[in-house]
GROMACS .gro file of C-alpha atoms in nm:
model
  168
    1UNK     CA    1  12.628  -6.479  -2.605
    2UNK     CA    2  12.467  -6.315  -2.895
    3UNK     CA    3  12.118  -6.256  -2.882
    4UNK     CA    4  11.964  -6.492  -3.158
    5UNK     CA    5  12.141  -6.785  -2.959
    6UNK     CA    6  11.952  -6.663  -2.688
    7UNK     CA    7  11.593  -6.562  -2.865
    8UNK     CA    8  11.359  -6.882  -2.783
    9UNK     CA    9  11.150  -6.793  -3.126
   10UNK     CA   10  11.127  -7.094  -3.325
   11UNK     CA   11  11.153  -6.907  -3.680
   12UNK     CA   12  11.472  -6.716  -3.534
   13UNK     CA   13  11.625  -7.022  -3.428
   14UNK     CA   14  11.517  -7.183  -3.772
   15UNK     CA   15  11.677  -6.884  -3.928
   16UNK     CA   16  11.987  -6.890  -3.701
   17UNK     CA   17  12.050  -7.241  -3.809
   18UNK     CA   18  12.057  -7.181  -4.125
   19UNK     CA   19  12.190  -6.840  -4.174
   20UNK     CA   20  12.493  -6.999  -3.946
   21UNK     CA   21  12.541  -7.313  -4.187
   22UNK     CA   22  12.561  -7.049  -4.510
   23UNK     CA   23  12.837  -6.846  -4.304
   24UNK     CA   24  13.023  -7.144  -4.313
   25UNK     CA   25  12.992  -7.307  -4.694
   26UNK     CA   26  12.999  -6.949  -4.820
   27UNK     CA   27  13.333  -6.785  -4.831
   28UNK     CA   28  13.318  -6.514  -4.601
   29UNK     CA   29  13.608  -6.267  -4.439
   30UNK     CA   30  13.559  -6.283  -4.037
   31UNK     CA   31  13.436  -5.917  -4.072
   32UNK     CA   32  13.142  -5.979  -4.340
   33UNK     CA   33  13.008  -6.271  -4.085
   34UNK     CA   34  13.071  -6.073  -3.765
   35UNK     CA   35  12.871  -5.739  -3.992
   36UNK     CA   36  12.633  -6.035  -4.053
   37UNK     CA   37  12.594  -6.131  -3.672
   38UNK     CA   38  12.525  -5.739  -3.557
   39UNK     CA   39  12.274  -5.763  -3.874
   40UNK     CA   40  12.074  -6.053  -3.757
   41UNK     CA   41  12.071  -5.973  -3.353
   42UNK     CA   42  11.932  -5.585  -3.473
   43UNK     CA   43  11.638  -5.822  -3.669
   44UNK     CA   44  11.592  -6.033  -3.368
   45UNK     CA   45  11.571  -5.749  -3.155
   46UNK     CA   46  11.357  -5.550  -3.403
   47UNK     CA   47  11.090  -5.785  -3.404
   48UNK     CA   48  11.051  -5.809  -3.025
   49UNK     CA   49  11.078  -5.423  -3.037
   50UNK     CA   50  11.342  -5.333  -2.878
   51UNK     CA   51  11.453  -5.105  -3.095
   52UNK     CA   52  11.725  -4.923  -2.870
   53UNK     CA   53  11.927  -5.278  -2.892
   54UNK     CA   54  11.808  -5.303  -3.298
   55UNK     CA   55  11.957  -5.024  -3.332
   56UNK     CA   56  12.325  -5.037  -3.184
   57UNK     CA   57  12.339  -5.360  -3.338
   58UNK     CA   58  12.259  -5.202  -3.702
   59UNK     CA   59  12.462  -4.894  -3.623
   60UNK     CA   60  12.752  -5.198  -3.522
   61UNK     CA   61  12.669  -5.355  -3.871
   62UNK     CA   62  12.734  -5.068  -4.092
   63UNK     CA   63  13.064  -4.970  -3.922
   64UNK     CA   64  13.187  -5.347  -4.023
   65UNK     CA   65  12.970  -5.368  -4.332
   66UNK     CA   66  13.151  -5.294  -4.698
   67UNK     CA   67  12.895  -5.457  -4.921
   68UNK     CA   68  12.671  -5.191  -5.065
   69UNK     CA   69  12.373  -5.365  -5.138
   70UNK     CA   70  12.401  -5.522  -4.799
   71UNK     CA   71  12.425  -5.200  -4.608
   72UNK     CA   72  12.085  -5.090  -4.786
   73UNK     CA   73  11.885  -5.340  -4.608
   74UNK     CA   74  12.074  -5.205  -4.251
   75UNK     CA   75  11.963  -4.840  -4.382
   76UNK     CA   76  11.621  -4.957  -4.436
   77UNK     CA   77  11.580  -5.170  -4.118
   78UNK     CA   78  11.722  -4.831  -3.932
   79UNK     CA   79  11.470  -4.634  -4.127
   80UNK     CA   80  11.161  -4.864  -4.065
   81UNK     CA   81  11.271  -4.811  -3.684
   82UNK     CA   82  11.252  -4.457  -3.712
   83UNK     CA   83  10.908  -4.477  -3.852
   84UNK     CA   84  10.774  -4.688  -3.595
   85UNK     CA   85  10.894  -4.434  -3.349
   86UNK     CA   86  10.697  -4.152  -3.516
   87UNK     CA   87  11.077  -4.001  -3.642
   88UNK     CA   88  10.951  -3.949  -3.985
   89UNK     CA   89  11.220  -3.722  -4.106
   90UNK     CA   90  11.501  -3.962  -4.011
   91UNK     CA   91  11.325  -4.235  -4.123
   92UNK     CA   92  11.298  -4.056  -4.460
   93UNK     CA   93  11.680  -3.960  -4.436
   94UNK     CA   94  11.795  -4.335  -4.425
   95UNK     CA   95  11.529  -4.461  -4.669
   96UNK     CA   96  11.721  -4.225  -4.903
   97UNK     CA   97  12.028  -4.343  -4.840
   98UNK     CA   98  11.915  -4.669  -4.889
   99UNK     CA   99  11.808  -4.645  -5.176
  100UNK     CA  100  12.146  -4.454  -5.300
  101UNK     CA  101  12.295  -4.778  -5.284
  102UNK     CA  102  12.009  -5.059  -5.382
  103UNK     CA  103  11.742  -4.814  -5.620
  104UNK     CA  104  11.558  -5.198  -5.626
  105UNK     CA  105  11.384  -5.166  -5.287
  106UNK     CA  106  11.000  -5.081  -5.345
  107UNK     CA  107  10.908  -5.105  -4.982
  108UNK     CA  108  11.167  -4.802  -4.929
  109UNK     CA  109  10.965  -4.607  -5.143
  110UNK     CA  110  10.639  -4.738  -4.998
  111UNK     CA  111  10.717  -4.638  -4.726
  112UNK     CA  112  10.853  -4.342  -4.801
  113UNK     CA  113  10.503  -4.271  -4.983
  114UNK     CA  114  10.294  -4.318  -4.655
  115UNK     CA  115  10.509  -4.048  -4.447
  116UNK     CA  116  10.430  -3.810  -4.728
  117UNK     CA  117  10.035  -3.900  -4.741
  118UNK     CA  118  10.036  -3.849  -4.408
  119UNK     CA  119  10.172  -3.570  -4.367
  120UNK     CA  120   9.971  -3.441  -4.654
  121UNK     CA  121   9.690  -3.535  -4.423
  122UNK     CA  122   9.832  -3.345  -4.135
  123UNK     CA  123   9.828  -3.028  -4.337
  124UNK     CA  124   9.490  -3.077  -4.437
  125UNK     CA  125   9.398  -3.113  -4.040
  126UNK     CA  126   9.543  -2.773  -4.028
  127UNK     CA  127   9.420  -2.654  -4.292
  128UNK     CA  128   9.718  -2.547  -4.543
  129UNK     CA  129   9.599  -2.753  -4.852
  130UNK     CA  130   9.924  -2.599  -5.055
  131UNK     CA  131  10.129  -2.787  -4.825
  132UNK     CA  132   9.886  -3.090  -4.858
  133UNK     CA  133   9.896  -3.121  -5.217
  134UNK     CA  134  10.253  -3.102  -5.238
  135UNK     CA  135  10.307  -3.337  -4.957
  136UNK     CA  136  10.061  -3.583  -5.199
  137UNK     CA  137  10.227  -3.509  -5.485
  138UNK     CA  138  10.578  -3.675  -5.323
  139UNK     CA  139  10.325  -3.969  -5.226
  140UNK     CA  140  10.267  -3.991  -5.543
  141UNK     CA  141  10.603  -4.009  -5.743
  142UNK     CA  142  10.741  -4.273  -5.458
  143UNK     CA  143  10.486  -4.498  -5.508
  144UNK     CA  144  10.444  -4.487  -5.841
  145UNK     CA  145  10.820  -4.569  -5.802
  146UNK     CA  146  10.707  -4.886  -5.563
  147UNK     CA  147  10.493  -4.996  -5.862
  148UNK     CA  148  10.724  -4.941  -6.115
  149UNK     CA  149  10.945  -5.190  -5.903
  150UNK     CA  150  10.680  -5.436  -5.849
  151UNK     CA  151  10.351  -5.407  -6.007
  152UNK     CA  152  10.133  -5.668  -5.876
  153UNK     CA  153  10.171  -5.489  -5.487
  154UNK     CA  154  10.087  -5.251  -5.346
  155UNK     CA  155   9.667  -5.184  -5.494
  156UNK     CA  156   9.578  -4.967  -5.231
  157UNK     CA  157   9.832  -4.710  -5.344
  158UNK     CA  158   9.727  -4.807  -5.738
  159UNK     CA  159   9.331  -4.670  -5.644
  160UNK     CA  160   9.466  -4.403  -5.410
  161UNK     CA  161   9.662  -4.284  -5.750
  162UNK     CA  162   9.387  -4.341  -5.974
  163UNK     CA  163   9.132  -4.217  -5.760
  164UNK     CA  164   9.352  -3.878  -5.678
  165UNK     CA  165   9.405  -3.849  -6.069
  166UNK     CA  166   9.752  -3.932  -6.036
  167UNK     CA  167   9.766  -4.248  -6.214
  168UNK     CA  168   9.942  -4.185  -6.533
   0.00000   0.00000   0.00000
């Protein structure tokens, strides 16, 4: 039994529903909805945080997936696990290569943004502020990439940029 038919959330079983009623109007090879099924058991067991299980699943995914801009949200889910697990340098590594195949995800380069503030922070804790700047100046050129992408979001990066003199 796959796991969202076993997942007793309400919005996963709304989403299950109807994720399981496109699969069948939409014209769809048995791999792209099997690809699909790995895709939406890794969310359903990303959310509940078990990210060991997210993972296989996602890893499962992009063996069967084909569909670039598909594979870009599996990259990014894999990456936003990595993050959450304090594995900032893999994390970065599959935010880049999801955005190599969908260059239209802001939160990729959000996120991408707050590793590099914070380690710019770290190397002000130890005092290198060379390393700190430049680790703010990458903070800086992926959000202002975010922005770019979506300008109404993401204000707290907008003042940290203007603030910083960054803001162009």
């Amino acid at each position: 039994m796959t796991r969202s038919r076993i997942n007793g959330n309400f919005i996963d079983k709304t989403f299950t529903i109807v994720a399981n009623i496109l699969l069948r109007i939409i014209p769809t090879t048995s791999g792209e909805r099997e690809a699909f099924t790995y895709y939406r058991d890794g969310m359903s067991a990303q959310s509940e945080g078990n990210y060991a299980e997210a993972l296989q699943n996602y890893y499962e995914a992009m063996r069967l997936e084909i569909d670039p801009y598909d594979r870009s949200y599996i990259l990014y889910n894999i990456g936003l696990i990595h993050t959450s697990n304090g594995e900032h340098t893999k994390a970065l590594e599959y935010y880049f290569r999801a955005l190599e195949r969908n260059p239209f995800l802001p939160q990729a380069f959000n996120n991408m943004a707050v590793i590099c503030h914070y380690r710019g922070e770290q190397a002000i804790r130890q005092g290198d502020s060379e390393i700190a700047e430049s680790w703010f100046d990458k903070a800086s050129e992926y959000w202002k990439q975010a922005i770019a992408l979506t300008p109404g979001n993401y204000i707290e990066a907008q003042n940290w940029l203007k603030i910083t003199g960054r803001f162009e």
